[in-house]
Short mmCIF file of C-alpha atoms in Angstrom, two decimals:
data_model
loop_
_atom_site.label_atom_id
_atom_site.label_comp_id
_atom_site.label_asym_id
_atom_site.label_seq_id
_atom_site.Cartn_x
_atom_site.Cartn_y
_atom_site.Cartn_z
CA MET A 1 272.72 -5.80 75.57
CA SER A 2 269.71 -4.00 74.10
CA THR A 3 266.74 -3.16 76.28
CA VAL A 4 263.32 -3.77 74.81
CA THR A 5 260.74 -1.38 76.12
CA LYS A 6 257.07 -1.88 75.66
CA GLU A 7 254.94 1.10 74.79
CA ARG A 8 252.57 1.71 77.66
CA ILE A 9 248.98 1.87 76.48
CA ALA A 10 246.84 4.28 78.43
CA PRO A 11 244.09 2.17 80.10
CA GLU A 12 241.27 4.25 78.62
CA SER A 13 242.40 3.65 75.05
CA ALA A 14 242.82 -0.13 75.39
CA PRO A 15 239.80 -1.84 73.79
CA LEU A 16 237.26 -3.38 76.15
CA PRO A 17 235.95 -6.82 75.23
CA SER A 18 232.17 -6.80 74.74
CA GLY A 19 231.70 -10.18 76.46
CA PRO A 20 230.99 -8.97 80.01
CA ALA A 21 228.52 -6.34 78.76
CA ALA A 22 226.81 -8.87 76.50
CA ALA A 23 226.55 -11.27 79.45
CA ALA A 24 224.77 -8.64 81.55
CA ILE A 25 222.45 -7.66 78.70
CA LEU A 26 221.44 -11.23 77.91
CA ALA A 27 221.10 -12.10 81.60
CA ALA A 28 218.53 -9.31 81.91
CA GLY A 29 216.47 -10.96 79.18
CA ILE A 30 216.87 -14.49 80.51
CA GLY A 31 216.09 -13.32 84.04
CA SER A 32 212.95 -11.46 82.97
CA ALA A 33 211.62 -14.33 80.85
CA PHE A 34 212.48 -16.99 83.45
CA TYR A 35 210.78 -14.99 86.21
CA GLY A 36 207.74 -14.49 83.98
CA LEU A 37 207.60 -18.23 83.28
CA LEU A 38 207.63 -18.95 87.02
CA VAL A 39 204.68 -16.56 87.43
CA CYS A 40 202.73 -18.59 84.86
CA LEU A 41 203.74 -21.96 86.33
CA ALA A 42 202.64 -20.82 89.80
CA GLU A 43 199.05 -20.91 88.56
CA PHE A 44 199.24 -24.69 89.06
CA PRO A 45 198.34 -25.38 92.70
CA ALA A 46 201.22 -27.81 93.29
CA VAL A 47 203.73 -25.27 92.00
CA ALA A 48 202.11 -22.48 94.02
CA LYS A 49 202.50 -24.62 97.13
CA ALA A 50 206.17 -25.33 96.34
CA PHE A 51 206.75 -21.59 95.76
CA THR A 52 205.28 -20.61 99.14
CA LEU A 53 208.55 -19.91 100.92
CA SER A 54 206.80 -17.42 103.21
CA LYS A 55 203.26 -18.13 104.41
CA GLY A 56 202.45 -14.43 104.70
CA VAL A 57 203.67 -13.58 101.20
CA GLY A 58 202.44 -16.76 99.55
CA PRO A 59 203.65 -18.05 96.15
CA LEU A 60 205.02 -14.61 95.25
CA SER A 61 207.89 -15.31 97.66
CA GLY A 62 209.05 -18.27 95.59
CA LYS A 63 208.35 -16.74 92.19
CA THR A 64 210.50 -13.72 93.01
CA THR A 65 213.24 -15.55 94.94
CA PHE A 66 213.77 -18.25 92.30
CA GLY A 67 213.27 -15.72 89.51
CA MET A 68 215.96 -13.39 90.84
CA LEU A 69 218.30 -16.32 91.53
CA GLY A 70 217.76 -17.38 87.92
CA PHE A 71 218.75 -13.90 86.74
CA LEU A 72 221.93 -13.93 88.85
CA ALA A 73 222.82 -17.48 87.83
CA ALA A 74 222.38 -16.63 84.12
CA TRP A 75 224.62 -13.60 84.58
CA ALA A 76 227.29 -15.59 86.39
CA VAL A 77 227.35 -18.36 83.76
CA LEU A 78 227.36 -15.99 80.78
CA ALA A 79 229.98 -13.73 82.37
CA SER A 80 232.23 -16.72 82.91
CA MET A 81 231.66 -17.98 79.31
CA TRP A 82 232.23 -14.59 77.67
CA LYS A 83 234.96 -13.13 79.90
CA GLY A 84 237.57 -11.40 77.78
CA LYS A 85 235.77 -12.35 74.54
CA GLU A 86 234.18 -10.36 71.73
CA VAL A 87 230.47 -11.06 71.39
CA ASN A 88 227.98 -9.71 68.84
CA ILE A 89 226.16 -7.11 70.96
CA ASP A 90 223.52 -6.47 68.27
CA LYS A 91 222.44 -10.11 68.22
CA VAL A 92 222.53 -10.40 72.01
CA TRP A 93 220.45 -7.25 72.43
CA LYS A 94 217.78 -8.40 69.95
CA VAL A 95 217.44 -11.73 71.77
CA SER A 96 217.40 -10.02 75.16
CA LEU A 97 214.73 -7.52 74.07
CA VAL A 98 212.48 -10.36 72.93
CA LEU A 99 213.03 -12.17 76.25
CA ILE A 100 212.30 -9.00 78.25
CA ALA A 101 209.09 -8.54 76.24
CA LEU A 102 208.15 -12.16 77.02
CA GLY A 103 208.79 -11.53 80.70
CA ILE A 104 206.47 -8.53 80.64
CA VAL A 105 203.76 -10.48 78.77
CA PHE A 106 204.10 -13.43 81.17
CA THR A 107 203.55 -11.11 84.16
CA PHE A 108 200.40 -9.59 82.63
CA PRO A 109 197.37 -11.03 84.48
CA PRO A 110 195.17 -11.74 81.42
CA PHE A 111 198.05 -13.91 80.15
CA PHE A 112 199.26 -15.77 83.23
CA LEU A 113 195.75 -16.41 84.50
CA LEU A 114 195.22 -18.44 81.29
CA TRP A 115 197.58 -21.02 82.81
CA ALA A 116 195.28 -21.58 85.80
CA PRO A 117 193.73 -25.04 85.62
CA GLU A 118 189.93 -25.09 85.13
CA MET B 1 197.13 12.18 113.04
CA HIS B 2 198.10 8.58 113.73
CA VAL B 3 200.58 6.73 111.53
CA SER B 4 200.79 3.03 112.30
CA ALA B 5 203.87 0.90 111.69
CA ILE B 6 202.31 -0.58 108.55
CA ASP B 7 201.41 2.92 107.31
CA ALA B 8 205.03 3.98 107.83
CA TRP B 9 206.37 0.98 105.90
CA THR B 10 203.84 1.49 103.10
CA LEU B 11 204.91 5.14 102.86
CA LEU B 12 208.56 4.10 102.80
CA HIS B 13 207.86 1.53 100.07
CA GLY B 14 205.75 3.74 97.80
CA MET B 15 206.35 7.39 98.61
CA THR B 16 210.07 7.13 99.42
CA PHE B 17 211.75 4.29 97.52
CA GLY B 18 209.27 4.01 94.66
CA ALA B 19 208.86 7.74 94.22
CA LEU B 20 212.64 8.29 94.36
CA PHE B 21 213.16 5.76 91.56
CA LEU B 22 210.51 7.35 89.34
CA LEU B 23 211.71 10.91 89.99
CA ALA B 24 215.41 10.13 89.49
CA PHE B 25 214.73 8.41 86.16
CA THR B 26 214.68 11.63 84.12
CA GLY B 27 218.00 12.83 85.49
CA VAL B 28 219.80 9.58 84.85
CA PHE B 29 218.21 9.15 81.41
CA ALA B 30 219.31 12.67 80.48
CA GLY B 31 222.78 11.83 81.75
CA LEU B 32 222.97 8.79 79.48
CA TYR B 33 221.57 10.70 76.50
CA SER B 34 223.95 13.63 76.82
CA LEU B 35 227.10 11.51 77.13
CA ARG B 36 227.85 12.07 73.43
CA PRO B 37 231.21 13.15 71.99
CA GLU B 38 229.70 16.20 70.27
CA LEU B 39 228.09 17.42 73.49
CA VAL B 40 230.78 17.03 76.15
CA THR B 41 234.40 17.95 76.75
CA ALA B 42 236.89 15.64 78.48
CA GLU B 43 236.31 17.50 81.74
CA GLY B 44 232.54 17.30 81.21
CA VAL B 45 232.70 13.54 80.69
CA LYS B 46 234.61 13.10 83.96
CA GLU B 47 232.08 15.21 85.87
CA ARG B 48 228.98 13.62 84.33
CA LEU B 49 230.25 10.09 84.63
CA GLN B 50 230.71 10.37 88.40
CA ARG B 51 227.07 11.45 88.72
CA LEU B 52 225.90 8.79 86.26
CA LYS B 53 227.69 5.99 88.11
CA LEU B 54 226.28 7.14 91.43
CA GLY B 55 222.83 7.77 89.97
CA THR B 56 222.48 4.39 88.25
CA TRP B 57 223.71 2.38 91.24
CA VAL B 58 221.49 4.33 93.66
CA MET B 59 218.51 3.76 91.38
CA ALA B 60 219.24 0.05 91.11
CA ALA B 61 219.52 -0.20 94.91
CA VAL B 62 216.31 1.79 95.38
CA ALA B 63 214.48 -0.43 92.86
CA TRP B 64 215.47 -3.53 94.87
CA LEU B 65 214.46 -1.87 98.14
CA THR B 66 211.10 -0.92 96.66
CA VAL B 67 210.15 -4.43 95.53
CA ILE B 68 211.55 -6.18 98.62
CA THR B 69 209.83 -3.88 101.12
CA GLY B 70 206.61 -4.00 99.12
CA THR B 71 206.55 -7.80 98.90
CA TYR B 72 207.62 -8.59 102.46
CA ILE B 73 205.87 -5.85 104.42
CA PRO B 74 202.58 -4.24 103.26
CA TYR B 75 201.75 -7.15 100.90
CA ILE B 76 201.36 -9.52 103.86
CA PRO B 77 198.48 -7.68 105.59
CA TYR B 78 197.07 -6.79 102.15
CA ARG B 79 196.52 -10.46 101.27
CA ALA B 80 195.69 -11.75 104.78
CA LYS B 81 192.86 -14.29 104.78
CA THR B 82 190.62 -12.12 106.95
CA PRO B 83 187.38 -10.44 105.82
CA ALA B 84 188.85 -7.02 106.61
CA SER B 85 192.03 -7.35 104.55
CA PRO B 86 192.16 -5.09 101.47
CA ARG B 87 192.29 -8.15 99.18
CA SER B 88 189.17 -9.69 100.77
CA PHE B 89 187.42 -6.33 100.67
CA LEU B 90 188.15 -5.78 96.99
CA LEU B 91 187.16 -9.33 95.99
CA SER B 92 183.89 -9.18 97.97
CA ASN B 93 182.34 -6.76 95.48
CA PRO B 94 182.22 -7.43 91.70
CA GLN B 95 182.64 -3.69 91.14
CA THR B 96 185.98 -3.60 92.95
CA ALA B 97 187.27 -7.14 92.25
CA LEU B 98 189.30 -6.07 89.24
CA TRP B 99 191.42 -3.80 91.43
CA HIS B 100 192.86 -7.00 92.85
CA LYS B 101 192.46 -9.51 90.00
CA PHE B 102 194.04 -7.13 87.50
CA GLY B 103 195.59 -4.16 89.29
CA MET B 104 197.32 -5.86 92.21
CA GLU B 105 198.15 -9.03 90.31
CA TRP B 106 199.87 -6.95 87.61
CA LYS B 107 201.60 -4.59 90.02
CA GLU B 108 203.03 -7.28 92.32
CA HIS B 109 204.54 -9.19 89.40
CA VAL B 110 205.69 -6.64 86.80
CA ALA B 111 207.46 -4.54 89.43
CA TRP B 112 210.21 -7.15 89.87
CA ILE B 113 211.41 -6.67 86.31
CA ALA B 114 212.41 -3.06 87.12
CA PRO B 115 215.37 -3.86 89.42
CA ILE B 116 216.71 -6.53 87.02
CA LEU B 117 216.98 -3.98 84.22
CA ALA B 118 218.14 -1.12 86.46
CA THR B 119 220.99 -3.27 87.80
CA VAL B 120 222.19 -4.17 84.33
CA VAL B 121 222.12 -0.49 83.31
CA ALA B 122 224.22 0.40 86.36
CA TYR B 123 226.69 -2.34 85.44
CA LEU B 124 227.00 -1.14 81.84
CA VAL B 125 227.81 2.39 83.06
CA TYR B 126 230.35 0.99 85.52
CA TYR B 127 231.95 -1.39 82.99
CA TYR B 128 232.37 1.09 80.17
CA GLY B 129 233.05 4.18 82.27
CA LYS B 130 234.51 6.98 80.12
CA ARG B 131 234.37 4.72 77.06
CA LEU B 132 230.56 5.04 77.14
CA VAL B 133 230.98 8.32 75.25
CA GLY B 134 232.21 6.40 72.21
CA GLU B 135 229.82 3.46 72.60
CA GLU B 136 226.59 4.76 71.08
CA LYS B 137 225.13 1.26 70.78
CA ILE B 138 225.64 0.50 74.46
CA ARG B 139 224.25 3.88 75.50
CA ARG B 140 221.15 3.23 73.39
CA ILE B 141 220.71 -0.23 74.92
CA ALA B 142 221.09 1.26 78.41
CA MET B 143 218.51 3.97 77.66
CA VAL B 144 215.98 1.48 76.29
CA MET B 145 216.48 -0.88 79.25
CA PHE B 146 216.19 1.99 81.68
CA THR B 147 212.98 3.19 80.05
CA ILE B 148 211.43 -0.29 80.23
CA SER B 149 212.48 -0.44 83.88
CA PHE B 150 210.78 2.91 84.49
CA VAL B 151 207.56 1.81 82.76
CA CYS B 152 207.40 -1.38 84.89
CA ALA B 153 207.96 0.68 88.05
CA ALA B 154 205.43 3.31 86.95
CA VAL B 155 202.72 0.68 86.37
CA ALA B 156 203.41 -0.75 89.82
CA GLY B 157 203.41 2.70 91.40
CA LEU B 158 200.20 3.79 89.71
CA PHE B 159 198.26 0.69 90.71
CA GLY B 160 199.74 0.80 94.18
CA ALA B 161 198.42 4.31 94.68
CA LEU B 162 194.99 3.55 93.20
CA ILE B 163 194.56 0.29 95.15
CA THR B 164 195.58 1.99 98.38
CA LYS B 165 192.89 4.59 97.70
CA ALA B 166 190.27 1.90 96.93
CA ALA B 167 191.20 -0.34 99.87
CA PRO B 168 193.69 1.19 102.32
CA LEU B 169 195.61 -0.98 104.78
CA LYS B 170 194.28 -0.55 108.29
#
């Protein structure tokens, strides 16, 4: 009876799928943009009231809590979708960079104050 | 020399956590930059990677601590609806109103983007480990993200310091 032996591949040389990294990178963009959007939406009084999870902190408590939960949720969903898969990192990074830029613009007072009702 | 509880927390938020993040940035950025095959030996990679993993995770943790302590401790008395609160003081004078309407409003919001990006950078270093040496694209992405994180934190830190000077918490 012949014995078949498998060649052991050193862990460091085995290729790593790009999916988990792509998930994290895109989640950063989605999280930043989503959080920024919440900052803009909180200029509406009804939304500001709903976002006031802490009276002392005010609407910022909800903007940041829901924003960060959005970031983590996006990461969890993408990580689950792309686990073990190969994903185009270049495309993902370009999209994420645009979303991060949007998040920064949305959190800039001259921009988000435009959303305040007259 | 009296340091109140709120002074102590404000110092912890800005001069400890915030300052640590800003100061550690250069070291970690240099670590990411220098993790190139032409610059390091196998032994060098092992040594640098340990520091990089520790550095990026510590910075991510410190970024979270900075924004959480800032939002839930000194921000509360800052925005209290009393005439003596720093917010009320700044808004009472047209010459100082922009410190709040622009400075504080920008600082309190943009700061939260820093820990998002810092956490993802720490994850990328953890996920790729030694392979980061051969992944130039990922290293570049990590460096750009880390720089954006630093800029967001720096804006928040700068306005925090200037606002505290214009209207200190009492």
